Amino acid sequence: MSTLPAPAPLVTQANAAFWAATAERRFQLQKCNACDTVIWFPRRECPSCWTNDLSTFDASGRGTIYSFAIIRKGAMAYKEAGPFVIAYVELAEGPRVMTNIVDCPVDVVRVGMDVEVVWHDTGQGNALYRFRPVTA
Ligand SMILES: [Zn+2]
């Protein structure tokens, strides 16, 4: 297992509410009030019907691994972090998010594995979402 750095995210007008909620360890998703599409990543318009009539809700923080890769040699802030896992997690609510799988050896990670969100504090008033295998 490696320790990943937790660099502060780039906060924009469109994602500021999402990152603010991470300070309270809440993973928020948006939902379109017109067509019910659950939306990832945070944005101003529904990518399905283009309305800006969106609401926000707290997601379960649960999902399954859709795809992953083991990074042996990282770059930039992650240069000394390898090996680590980068993955697409399919959230219980539907969207797939790019993230890291942590708190387990890289060679136990499998497609379809149940995972839950964990938070890595950036020290800048927010936290990065990462996922770990569900053990219970
Ligand atoms: Zn829509």
Short mmCIF file of C-alpha atoms and ligand atoms in Angstrom, two decimals:
data_model
loop_
_atom_site.label_atom_id
_atom_site.label_comp_id
_atom_site.label_asym_id
_atom_site.label_seq_id
_atom_site.Cartn_x
_atom_site.Cartn_y
_atom_site.Cartn_z
CA MET A 1 0.00 0.00 0.00
CA SER A 2 1.20 3.46 -0.74
CA THR A 3 0.28 6.84 0.60
CA LEU A 4 -1.13 9.10 -2.07
CA PRO A 5 -0.66 12.85 -1.99
CA ALA A 6 -3.86 14.91 -1.62
CA PRO A 7 -3.36 18.00 -3.77
CA ALA A 8 -6.07 20.65 -3.56
CA PRO A 9 -8.59 20.45 -6.42
CA LEU A 10 -9.18 23.26 -8.91
CA VAL A 11 -12.32 24.95 -7.58
CA THR A 12 -14.48 26.67 -10.19
CA GLN A 13 -17.85 28.39 -10.08
CA ALA A 14 -19.48 25.21 -11.39
CA ASN A 15 -17.96 22.84 -8.82
CA ALA A 16 -17.55 25.10 -5.75
CA ALA A 17 -20.61 23.66 -3.96
CA PHE A 18 -19.37 20.11 -4.54
CA TRP A 19 -15.95 20.84 -3.05
CA ALA A 20 -17.45 22.80 -0.14
CA ALA A 21 -19.54 19.74 0.78
CA THR A 22 -16.41 17.57 0.86
CA ALA A 23 -15.28 19.58 3.89
CA GLU A 24 -18.21 17.88 5.66
CA ARG A 25 -17.37 14.54 4.02
CA ARG A 26 -20.50 14.63 1.87
CA PHE A 27 -20.33 13.32 -1.71
CA GLN A 28 -22.93 15.31 -3.57
CA LEU A 29 -24.42 14.54 -6.95
CA GLN A 30 -26.73 16.59 -9.09
CA LYS A 31 -30.00 15.39 -10.55
CA CYS A 32 -31.92 16.92 -13.43
CA ASN A 33 -35.40 17.96 -12.37
CA ALA A 34 -36.63 17.73 -15.96
CA CYS A 35 -35.36 14.30 -17.11
CA ASP A 36 -34.12 12.63 -13.85
CA THR A 37 -30.55 12.16 -15.14
CA VAL A 38 -28.05 11.80 -12.30
CA ILE A 39 -25.11 13.99 -13.20
CA TRP A 40 -21.37 13.65 -12.71
CA PHE A 41 -19.29 15.87 -12.80
CA PRO A 42 -20.75 19.05 -11.22
CA ARG A 43 -21.99 21.46 -13.87
CA ARG A 44 -24.61 24.07 -14.63
CA GLU A 45 -26.66 22.25 -17.28
CA CYS A 46 -28.00 18.75 -17.66
CA PRO A 47 -25.80 16.93 -20.22
CA SER A 48 -28.87 15.03 -21.41
CA CYS A 49 -31.51 17.75 -21.95
CA TRP A 50 -29.56 20.99 -21.34
CA THR A 51 -31.91 22.46 -18.76
CA ASN A 52 -30.33 24.29 -15.83
CA ASP A 53 -33.09 23.06 -13.51
CA LEU A 54 -30.86 20.86 -11.35
CA SER A 55 -31.01 19.78 -7.72
CA THR A 56 -28.29 18.41 -5.46
CA PHE A 57 -28.39 15.44 -3.09
CA ASP A 58 -26.02 13.47 -0.86
CA ALA A 59 -24.94 10.28 -2.60
CA SER A 60 -24.50 6.98 -0.78
CA GLY A 61 -20.73 6.92 -1.21
CA ARG A 62 -21.02 3.34 -2.44
CA GLY A 63 -20.22 1.82 -5.79
CA THR A 64 -18.41 -0.90 -7.69
CA ILE A 65 -15.17 -0.86 -9.64
CA TYR A 66 -15.96 -0.56 -13.36
CA SER A 67 -12.36 -0.47 -14.62
CA PHE A 68 -8.91 0.12 -13.17
CA ALA A 69 -5.19 0.28 -13.83
CA ILE A 70 -2.21 -0.15 -11.54
CA ILE A 71 0.20 2.76 -11.87
CA ARG A 72 3.73 1.61 -11.07
CA LYS A 73 5.45 4.93 -11.72
CA GLY A 74 3.46 8.12 -11.24
CA ALA A 75 4.19 11.63 -12.41
CA MET A 76 4.33 15.09 -10.86
CA ALA A 77 2.85 15.04 -7.32
CA TYR A 78 2.42 11.26 -7.67
CA LYS A 79 6.02 10.57 -8.70
CA GLU A 80 6.90 8.72 -5.49
CA ALA A 81 3.43 7.28 -4.85
CA GLY A 82 3.51 4.11 -6.96
CA PRO A 83 2.27 1.52 -7.09
CA PHE A 84 -1.27 2.83 -6.79
CA VAL A 85 -4.62 2.20 -8.45
CA ILE A 86 -6.56 4.61 -10.64
CA ALA A 87 -10.08 3.45 -11.38
CA TYR A 88 -13.51 4.23 -12.66
CA VAL A 89 -16.02 3.54 -9.91
CA GLU A 90 -19.64 3.16 -10.94
CA LEU A 91 -21.58 4.84 -8.15
CA ALA A 92 -24.72 3.21 -6.76
CA GLU A 93 -26.58 6.21 -8.21
CA GLY A 94 -25.26 5.47 -11.72
CA PRO A 95 -22.48 7.84 -12.76
CA ARG A 96 -18.90 6.63 -13.14
CA VAL A 97 -16.20 8.68 -11.41
CA MET A 98 -12.45 8.55 -11.90
CA THR A 99 -10.73 8.02 -8.58
CA ASN A 100 -8.14 6.02 -6.69
CA ILE A 101 -8.66 2.74 -4.86
CA VAL A 102 -6.88 2.90 -1.50
CA ASP A 103 -6.46 1.07 1.82
CA CYS A 104 -5.69 -2.28 0.18
CA PRO A 105 -2.80 -3.92 -1.70
CA VAL A 106 -2.99 -3.06 -5.41
CA ASP A 107 -3.09 -6.72 -6.45
CA VAL A 108 -6.39 -7.46 -4.69
CA VAL A 109 -8.33 -4.88 -6.76
CA ARG A 110 -10.85 -6.44 -9.14
CA VAL A 111 -13.54 -5.25 -11.54
CA GLY A 112 -16.92 -5.51 -9.80
CA MET A 113 -15.48 -5.10 -6.30
CA ASP A 114 -17.76 -3.22 -3.90
CA VAL A 115 -16.18 0.02 -2.67
CA GLU A 116 -17.03 2.93 -0.41
CA VAL A 117 -15.81 6.50 -0.33
CA VAL A 118 -13.00 7.65 1.97
CA TRP A 119 -11.82 11.21 2.30
CA HIS A 120 -8.28 12.54 2.10
CA ASP A 121 -7.97 16.02 3.56
CA THR A 122 -6.18 18.47 1.27
CA GLY A 123 -5.40 20.88 4.09
CA GLN A 124 -7.12 23.57 1.98
CA GLY A 125 -10.66 23.35 3.37
CA ASN A 126 -11.82 20.40 1.27
CA ALA A 127 -11.09 16.73 0.77
CA LEU A 128 -10.46 14.35 -2.12
CA TYR A 129 -12.83 11.43 -2.61
CA ARG A 130 -11.17 8.07 -2.95
CA PHE A 131 -12.58 4.60 -2.54
CA ARG A 132 -11.67 1.49 -0.56
CA PRO A 133 -12.99 -2.05 -0.67
CA VAL A 134 -16.06 -2.69 1.49
CA THR A 135 -14.95 -5.22 4.07
CA ALA A 136 -18.23 -6.05 5.82
ZN ZN B 1 -32.09 16.64 -18.05
#
